[in-house]
Short mmCIF file of C-alpha atoms in Angstrom, two decimals:
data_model
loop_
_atom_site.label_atom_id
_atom_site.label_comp_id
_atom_site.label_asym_id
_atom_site.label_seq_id
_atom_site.Cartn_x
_atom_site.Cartn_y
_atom_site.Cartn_z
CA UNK A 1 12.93 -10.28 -6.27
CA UNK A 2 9.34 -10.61 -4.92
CA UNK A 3 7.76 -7.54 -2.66
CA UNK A 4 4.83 -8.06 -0.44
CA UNK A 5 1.91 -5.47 -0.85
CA UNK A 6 0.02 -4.87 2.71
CA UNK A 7 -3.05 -5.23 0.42
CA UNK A 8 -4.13 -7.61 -2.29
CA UNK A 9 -5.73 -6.54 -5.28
CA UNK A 10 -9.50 -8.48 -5.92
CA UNK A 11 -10.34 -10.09 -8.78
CA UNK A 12 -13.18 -9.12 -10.42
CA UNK A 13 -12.58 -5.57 -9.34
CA UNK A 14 -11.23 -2.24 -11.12
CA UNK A 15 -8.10 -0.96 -9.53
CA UNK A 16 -6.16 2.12 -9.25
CA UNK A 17 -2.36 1.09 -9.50
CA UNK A 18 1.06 3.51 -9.49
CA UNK A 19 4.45 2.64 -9.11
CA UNK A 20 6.28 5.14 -8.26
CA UNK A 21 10.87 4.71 -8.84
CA UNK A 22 13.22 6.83 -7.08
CA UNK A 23 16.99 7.02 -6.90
CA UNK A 24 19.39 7.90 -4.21
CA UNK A 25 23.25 7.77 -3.67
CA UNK A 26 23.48 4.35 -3.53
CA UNK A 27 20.45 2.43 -5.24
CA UNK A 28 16.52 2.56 -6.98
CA UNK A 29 13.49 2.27 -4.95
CA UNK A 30 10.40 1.16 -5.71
CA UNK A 31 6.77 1.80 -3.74
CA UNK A 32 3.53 1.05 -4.97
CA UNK A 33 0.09 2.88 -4.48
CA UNK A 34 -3.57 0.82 -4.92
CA UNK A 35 -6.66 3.16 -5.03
CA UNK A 36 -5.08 5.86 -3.23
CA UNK A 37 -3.61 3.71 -0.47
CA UNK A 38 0.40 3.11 0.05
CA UNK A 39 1.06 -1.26 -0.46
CA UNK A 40 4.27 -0.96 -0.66
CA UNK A 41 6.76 1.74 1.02
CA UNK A 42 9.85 2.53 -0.83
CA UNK A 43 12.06 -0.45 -1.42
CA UNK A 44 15.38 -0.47 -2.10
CA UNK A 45 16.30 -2.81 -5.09
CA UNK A 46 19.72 -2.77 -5.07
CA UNK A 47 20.40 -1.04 -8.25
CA UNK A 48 20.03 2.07 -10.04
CA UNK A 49 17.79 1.96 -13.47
CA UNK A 50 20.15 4.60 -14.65
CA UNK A 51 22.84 2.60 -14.36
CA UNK A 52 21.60 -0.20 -16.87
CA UNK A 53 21.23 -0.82 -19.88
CA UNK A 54 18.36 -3.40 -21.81
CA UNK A 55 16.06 -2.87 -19.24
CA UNK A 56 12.91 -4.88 -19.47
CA UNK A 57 10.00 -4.27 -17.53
CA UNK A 58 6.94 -5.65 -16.97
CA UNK A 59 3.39 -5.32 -15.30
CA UNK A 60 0.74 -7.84 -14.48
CA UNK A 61 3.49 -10.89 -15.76
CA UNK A 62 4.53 -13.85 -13.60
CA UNK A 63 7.96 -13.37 -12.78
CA UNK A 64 10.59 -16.03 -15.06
CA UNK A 65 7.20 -17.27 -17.12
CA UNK A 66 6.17 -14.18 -19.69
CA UNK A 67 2.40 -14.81 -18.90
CA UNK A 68 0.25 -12.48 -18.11
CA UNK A 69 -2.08 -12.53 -15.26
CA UNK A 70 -5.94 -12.43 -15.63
CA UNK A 71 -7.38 -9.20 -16.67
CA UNK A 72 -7.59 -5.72 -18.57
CA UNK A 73 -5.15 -3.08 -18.50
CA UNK A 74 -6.35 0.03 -19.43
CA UNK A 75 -5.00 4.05 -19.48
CA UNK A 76 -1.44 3.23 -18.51
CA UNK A 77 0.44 6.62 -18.03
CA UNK A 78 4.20 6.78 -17.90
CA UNK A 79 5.39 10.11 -16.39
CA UNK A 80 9.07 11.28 -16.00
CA UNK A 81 8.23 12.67 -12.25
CA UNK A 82 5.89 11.28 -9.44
CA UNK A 83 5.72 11.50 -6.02
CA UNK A 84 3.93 9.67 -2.86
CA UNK A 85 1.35 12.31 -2.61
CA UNK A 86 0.46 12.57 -6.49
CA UNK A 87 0.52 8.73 -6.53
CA UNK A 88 -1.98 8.99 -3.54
CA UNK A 89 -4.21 11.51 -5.05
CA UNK A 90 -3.69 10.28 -8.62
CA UNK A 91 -4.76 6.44 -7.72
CA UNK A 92 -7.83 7.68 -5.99
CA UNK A 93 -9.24 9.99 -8.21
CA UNK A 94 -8.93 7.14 -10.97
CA UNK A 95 -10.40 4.44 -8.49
CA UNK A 96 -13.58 7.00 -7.09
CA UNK A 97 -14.54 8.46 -10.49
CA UNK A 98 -14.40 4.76 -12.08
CA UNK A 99 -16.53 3.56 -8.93
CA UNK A 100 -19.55 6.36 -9.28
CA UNK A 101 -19.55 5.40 -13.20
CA UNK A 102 -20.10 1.68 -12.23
CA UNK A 103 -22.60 2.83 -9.75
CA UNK A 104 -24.60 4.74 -12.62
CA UNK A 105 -24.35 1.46 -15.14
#
């Protein structure tokens, strides 16, 4: 499955990126948060996570090829509990205090 982001990260620039999975009665959703801005509202993906087994994720790869796409990936957090707002907050903070340390360079 592809997903459409309302925004499109820039190459050549530092981003701020969460994903943030839920569950509910009937499947997982998925939304994404770019420097502090919602891309991609909860989406259903017709499955739970915790209803599989030899799950493989991955971030940054082309889907069916294994390659990765162009760039550094750096302080990658896993948590066991996010929200929209902390995803928000969290995504900005990274992408503002990155961007006044480039500004100082």
């Amino acid at each position: 499955m592809a997903y459409a982001l309302s925004k499109s990260l820039t190459a050549g620039e530092w981003n701020a990126i969460a994903l943030v999975y839920n569950e509910n009665d009937t499947e997982g959703t998925v939304a994404v948060y770019l420097n502090g801005e919602a891309v991609l509202a909860a989406t259903g993906i017709g499955f739970k996570l915790s209803e599989k087994t030899g799950i493989v994720g991955a971030f940054g790869a082309t889907y069916g090829t294994g390659f990765m796409r162009t760039g550094l990936y750096d302080n990658i957090v896993v948590t066991g509990t996010a929200d929209a707002e902390a995803a928000k907050t969290e995504t900005a903070a990274r992408y503002d205090a990155f961007s006044s340390i480039r500004c100082h360079l």
